[in-house]
mmCIF file of C-alpha atoms in Angstrom:
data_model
loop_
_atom_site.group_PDB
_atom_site.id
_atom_site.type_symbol
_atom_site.label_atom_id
_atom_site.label_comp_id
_atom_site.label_asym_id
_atom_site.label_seq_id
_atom_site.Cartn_x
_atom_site.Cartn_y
_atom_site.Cartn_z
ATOM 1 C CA UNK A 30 -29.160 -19.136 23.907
ATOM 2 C CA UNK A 31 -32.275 -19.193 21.904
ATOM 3 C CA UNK A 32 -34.362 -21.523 23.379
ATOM 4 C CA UNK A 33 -33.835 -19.527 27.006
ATOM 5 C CA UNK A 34 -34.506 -16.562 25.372
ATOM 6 C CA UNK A 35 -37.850 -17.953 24.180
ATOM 7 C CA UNK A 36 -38.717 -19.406 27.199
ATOM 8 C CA UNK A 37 -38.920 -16.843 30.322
ATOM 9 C CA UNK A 38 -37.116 -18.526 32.731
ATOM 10 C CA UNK A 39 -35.998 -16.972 36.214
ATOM 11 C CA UNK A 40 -33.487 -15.570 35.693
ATOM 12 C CA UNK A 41 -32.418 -14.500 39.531
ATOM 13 C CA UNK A 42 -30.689 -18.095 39.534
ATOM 14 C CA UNK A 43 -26.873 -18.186 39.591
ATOM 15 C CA UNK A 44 -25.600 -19.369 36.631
ATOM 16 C CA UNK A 45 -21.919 -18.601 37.340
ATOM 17 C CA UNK A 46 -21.982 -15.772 34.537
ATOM 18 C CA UNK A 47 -21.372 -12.752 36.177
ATOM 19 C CA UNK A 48 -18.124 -14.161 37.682
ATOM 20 C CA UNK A 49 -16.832 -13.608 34.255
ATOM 21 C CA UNK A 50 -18.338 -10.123 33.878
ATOM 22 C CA UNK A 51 -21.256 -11.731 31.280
ATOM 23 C CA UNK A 52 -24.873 -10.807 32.622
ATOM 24 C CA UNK A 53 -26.217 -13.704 31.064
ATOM 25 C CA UNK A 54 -30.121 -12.432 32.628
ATOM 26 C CA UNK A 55 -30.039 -9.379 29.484
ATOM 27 C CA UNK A 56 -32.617 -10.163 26.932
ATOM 28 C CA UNK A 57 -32.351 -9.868 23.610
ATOM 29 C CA UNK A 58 -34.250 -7.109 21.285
ATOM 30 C CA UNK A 59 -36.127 -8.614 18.297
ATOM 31 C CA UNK A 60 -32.950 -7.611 15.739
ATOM 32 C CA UNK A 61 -30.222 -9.263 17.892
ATOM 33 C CA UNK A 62 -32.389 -12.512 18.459
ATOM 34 C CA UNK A 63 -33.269 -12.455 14.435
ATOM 35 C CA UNK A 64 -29.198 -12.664 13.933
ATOM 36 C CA UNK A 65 -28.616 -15.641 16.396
ATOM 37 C CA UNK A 66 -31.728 -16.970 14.666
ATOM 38 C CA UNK A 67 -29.589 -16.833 11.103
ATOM 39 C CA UNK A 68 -26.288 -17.420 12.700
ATOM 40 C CA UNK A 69 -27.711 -20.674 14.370
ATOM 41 C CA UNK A 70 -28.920 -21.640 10.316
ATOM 42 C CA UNK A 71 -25.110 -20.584 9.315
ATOM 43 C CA UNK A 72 -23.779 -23.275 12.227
ATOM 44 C CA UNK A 73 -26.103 -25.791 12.034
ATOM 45 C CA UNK A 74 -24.852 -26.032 8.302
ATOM 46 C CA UNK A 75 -21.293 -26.201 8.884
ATOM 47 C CA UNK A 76 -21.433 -28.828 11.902
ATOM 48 C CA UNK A 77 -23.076 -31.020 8.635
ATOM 49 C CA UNK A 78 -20.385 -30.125 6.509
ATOM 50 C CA UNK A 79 -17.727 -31.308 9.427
ATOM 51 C CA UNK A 80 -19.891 -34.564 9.717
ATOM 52 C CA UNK A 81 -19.912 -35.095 5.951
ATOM 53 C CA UNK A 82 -16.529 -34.812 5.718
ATOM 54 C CA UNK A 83 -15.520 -37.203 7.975
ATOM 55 C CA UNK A 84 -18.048 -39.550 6.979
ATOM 56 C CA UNK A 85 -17.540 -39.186 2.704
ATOM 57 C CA UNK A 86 -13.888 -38.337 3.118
ATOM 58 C CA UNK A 87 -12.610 -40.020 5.947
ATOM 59 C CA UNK A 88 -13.882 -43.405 5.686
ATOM 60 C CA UNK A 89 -13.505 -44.270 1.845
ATOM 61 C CA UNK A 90 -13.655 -48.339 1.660
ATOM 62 C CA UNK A 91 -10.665 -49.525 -0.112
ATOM 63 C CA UNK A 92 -8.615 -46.151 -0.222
ATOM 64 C CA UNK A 93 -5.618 -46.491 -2.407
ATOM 65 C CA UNK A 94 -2.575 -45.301 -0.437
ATOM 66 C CA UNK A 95 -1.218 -44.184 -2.973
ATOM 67 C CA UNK A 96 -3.625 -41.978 -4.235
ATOM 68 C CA UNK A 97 -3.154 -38.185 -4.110
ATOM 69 C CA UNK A 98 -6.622 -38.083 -1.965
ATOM 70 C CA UNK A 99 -4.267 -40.242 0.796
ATOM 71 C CA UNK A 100 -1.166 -37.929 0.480
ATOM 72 C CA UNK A 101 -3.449 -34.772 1.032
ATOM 73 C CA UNK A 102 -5.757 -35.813 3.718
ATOM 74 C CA UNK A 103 -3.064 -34.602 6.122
ATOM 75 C CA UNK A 104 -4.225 -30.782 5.123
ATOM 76 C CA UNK A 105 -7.777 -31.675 6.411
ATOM 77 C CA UNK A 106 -6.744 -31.730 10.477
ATOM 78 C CA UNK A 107 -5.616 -27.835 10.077
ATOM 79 C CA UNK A 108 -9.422 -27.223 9.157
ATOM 80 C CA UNK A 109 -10.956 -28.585 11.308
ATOM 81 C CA UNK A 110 -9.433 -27.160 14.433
ATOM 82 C CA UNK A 111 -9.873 -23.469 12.918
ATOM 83 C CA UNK A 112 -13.829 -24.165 11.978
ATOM 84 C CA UNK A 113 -14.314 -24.595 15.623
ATOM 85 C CA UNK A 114 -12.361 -22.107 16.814
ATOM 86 C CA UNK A 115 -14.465 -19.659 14.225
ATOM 87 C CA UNK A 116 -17.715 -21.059 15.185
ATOM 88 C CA UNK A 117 -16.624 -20.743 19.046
ATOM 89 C CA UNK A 118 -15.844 -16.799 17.812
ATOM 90 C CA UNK A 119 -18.607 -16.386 16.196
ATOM 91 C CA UNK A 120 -21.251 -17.508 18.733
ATOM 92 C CA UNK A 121 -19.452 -15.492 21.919
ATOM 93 C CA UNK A 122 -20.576 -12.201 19.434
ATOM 94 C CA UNK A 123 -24.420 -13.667 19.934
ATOM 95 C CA UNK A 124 -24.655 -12.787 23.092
ATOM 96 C CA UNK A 125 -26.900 -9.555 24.813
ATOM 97 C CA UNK A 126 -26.173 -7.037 24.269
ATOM 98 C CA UNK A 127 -24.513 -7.427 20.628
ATOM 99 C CA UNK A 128 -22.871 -5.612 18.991
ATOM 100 C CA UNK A 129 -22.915 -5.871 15.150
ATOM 101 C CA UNK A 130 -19.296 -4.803 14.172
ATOM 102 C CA UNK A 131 -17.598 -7.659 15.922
ATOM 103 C CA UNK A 132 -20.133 -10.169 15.062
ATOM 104 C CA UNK A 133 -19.605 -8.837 11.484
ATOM 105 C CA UNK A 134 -15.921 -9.403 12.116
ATOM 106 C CA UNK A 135 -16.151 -12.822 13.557
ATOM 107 C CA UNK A 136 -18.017 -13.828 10.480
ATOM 108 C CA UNK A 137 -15.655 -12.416 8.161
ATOM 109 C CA UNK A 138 -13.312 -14.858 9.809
ATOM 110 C CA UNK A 139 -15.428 -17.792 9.595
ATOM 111 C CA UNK A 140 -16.250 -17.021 5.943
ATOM 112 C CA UNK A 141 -12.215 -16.882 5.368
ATOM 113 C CA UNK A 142 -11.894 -20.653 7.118
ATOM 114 C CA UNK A 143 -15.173 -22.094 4.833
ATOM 115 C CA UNK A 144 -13.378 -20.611 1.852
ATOM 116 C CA UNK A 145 -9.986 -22.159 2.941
ATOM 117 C CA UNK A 146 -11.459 -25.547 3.859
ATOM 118 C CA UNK A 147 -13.585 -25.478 0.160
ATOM 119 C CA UNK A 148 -10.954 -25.020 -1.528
ATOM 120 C CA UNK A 149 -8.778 -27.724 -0.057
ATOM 121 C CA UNK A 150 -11.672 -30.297 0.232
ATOM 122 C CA UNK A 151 -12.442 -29.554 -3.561
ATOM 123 C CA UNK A 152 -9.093 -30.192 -4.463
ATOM 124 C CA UNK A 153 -9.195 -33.058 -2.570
ATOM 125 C CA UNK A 154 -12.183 -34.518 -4.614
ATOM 126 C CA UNK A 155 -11.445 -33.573 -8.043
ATOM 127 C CA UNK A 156 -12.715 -35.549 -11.109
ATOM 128 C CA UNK A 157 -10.714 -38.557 -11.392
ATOM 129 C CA UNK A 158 -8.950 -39.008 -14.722
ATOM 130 C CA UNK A 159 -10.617 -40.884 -17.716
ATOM 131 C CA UNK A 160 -7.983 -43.713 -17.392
ATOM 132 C CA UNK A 161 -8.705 -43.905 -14.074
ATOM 133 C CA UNK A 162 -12.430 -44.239 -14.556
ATOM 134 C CA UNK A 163 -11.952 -46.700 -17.528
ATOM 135 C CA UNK A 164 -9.605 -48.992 -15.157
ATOM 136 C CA UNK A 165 -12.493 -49.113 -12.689
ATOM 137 C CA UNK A 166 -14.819 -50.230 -15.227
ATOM 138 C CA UNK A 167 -15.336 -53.483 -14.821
ATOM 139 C CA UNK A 168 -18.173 -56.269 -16.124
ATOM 140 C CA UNK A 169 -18.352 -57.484 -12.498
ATOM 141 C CA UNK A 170 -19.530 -54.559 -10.606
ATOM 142 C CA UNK A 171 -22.860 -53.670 -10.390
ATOM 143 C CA UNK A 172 -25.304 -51.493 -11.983
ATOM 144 C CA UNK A 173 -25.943 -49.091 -8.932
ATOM 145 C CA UNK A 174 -23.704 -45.870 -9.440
ATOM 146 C CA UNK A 175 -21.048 -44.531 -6.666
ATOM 147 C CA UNK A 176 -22.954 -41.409 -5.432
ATOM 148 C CA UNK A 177 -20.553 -38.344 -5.941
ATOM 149 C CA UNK A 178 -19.229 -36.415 -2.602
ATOM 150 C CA UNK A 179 -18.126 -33.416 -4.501
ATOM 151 C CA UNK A 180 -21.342 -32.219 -6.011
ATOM 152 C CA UNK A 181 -23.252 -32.595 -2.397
ATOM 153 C CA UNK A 182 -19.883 -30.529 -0.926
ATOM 154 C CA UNK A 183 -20.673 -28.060 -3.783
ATOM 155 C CA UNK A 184 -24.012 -27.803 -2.511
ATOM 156 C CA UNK A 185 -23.113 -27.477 0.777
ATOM 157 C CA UNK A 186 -20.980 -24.967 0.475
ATOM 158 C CA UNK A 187 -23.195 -22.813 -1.446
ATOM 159 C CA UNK A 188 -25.985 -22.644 0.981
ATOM 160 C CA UNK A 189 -23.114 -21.939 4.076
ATOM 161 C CA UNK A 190 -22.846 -18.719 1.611
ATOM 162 C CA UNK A 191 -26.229 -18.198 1.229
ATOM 163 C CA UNK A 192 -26.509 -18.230 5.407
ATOM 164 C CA UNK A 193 -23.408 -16.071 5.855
ATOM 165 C CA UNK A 194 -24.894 -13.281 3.412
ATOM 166 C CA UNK A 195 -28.490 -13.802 5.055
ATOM 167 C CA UNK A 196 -26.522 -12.865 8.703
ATOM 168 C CA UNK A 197 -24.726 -10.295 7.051
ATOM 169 C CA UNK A 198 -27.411 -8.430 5.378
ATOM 170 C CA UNK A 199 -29.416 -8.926 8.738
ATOM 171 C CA UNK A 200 -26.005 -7.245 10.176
ATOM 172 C CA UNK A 201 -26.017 -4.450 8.083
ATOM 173 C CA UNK A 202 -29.262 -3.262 7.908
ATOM 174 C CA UNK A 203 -29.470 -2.856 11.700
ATOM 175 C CA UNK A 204 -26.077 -1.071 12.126
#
């Protein structure tokens, strides 16, 4: 969507749009393309987080299964499924002409799923408990710490914020 607006391409050629009443050949002013520009930011930041997950959450080497991370992972699937669909809602309000009140909307929704999948994904990766850490003590392990998933989640979430309330602001002023 961005890169063909940047680029003038013809846009006589039939690109199967208008059979579904979208005239994808409407350019975008400079105030619509500056919100894709932030809602791309917003996106591109929560297809890491989805990545992260599955790569710091999903694939812990020698997972307990009885740990309360195992018995909870099941709440994770939910998430997933309704970050795409949000993202998918989100972007079909980035299209010419645009119209800020349902893109504002569609955010608002997406906001609601980050919050929901924060809050379960922080639960997930609470502190363990002293005992805990003073059982995996050992003299044999080595020196190198075990990086911590939570904190970079933390961070991760924070700057999704940061993105939503850069769109939003960007929403708001040109209402």
């Amino acid at each position: 969507m961005i890169t063909a607006q940047a680029s003038a391409e013809d846009t006589s050629a039939d690109d199967g749009w208008s059979e579904l009443g979208v005239d994808s050949g409407t350019p975008m002013s400079s105030e619509e393309l500056e919100r894709t520009n932030k809602a791309h930011a917003l996106l591109r930041l929560s297809t890491l987080l989805h990545k992260r997950i599955i790569k710091d959450v999903l694939t812990i080497p020698e997972l307990d299964l009885s740990s309360p991370l195992v018995k909870n992972l099941d709440s994770l699937p939910p998430h997933s499924s309704s970050l795409v669909v949000a993202s998918d809602d989100l972007v079909s309000t980035l299209y010419a002409p645009q119209t800020p009140s349902e893109t504002s909307t569609e955010l608002a929704a997406f906001i609601k799923v980050i919050d929901s999948l924060r809050a379960t994904l922080l639960d997930l990766l609470h502190e363990p408990s002293l005992a805990d850490q003073m059982q995996a003590l050992s003299l044999q392990t080595s020196a190198t710490p075990q990086k911590d998933p939570k904190k970079w989640f933390q961070i991760c979430f924070a700057q999704i914020q940061k993105a939503a309330d850069n769109l939003e602001s960007a929403l708001n002023t040109r209402d």
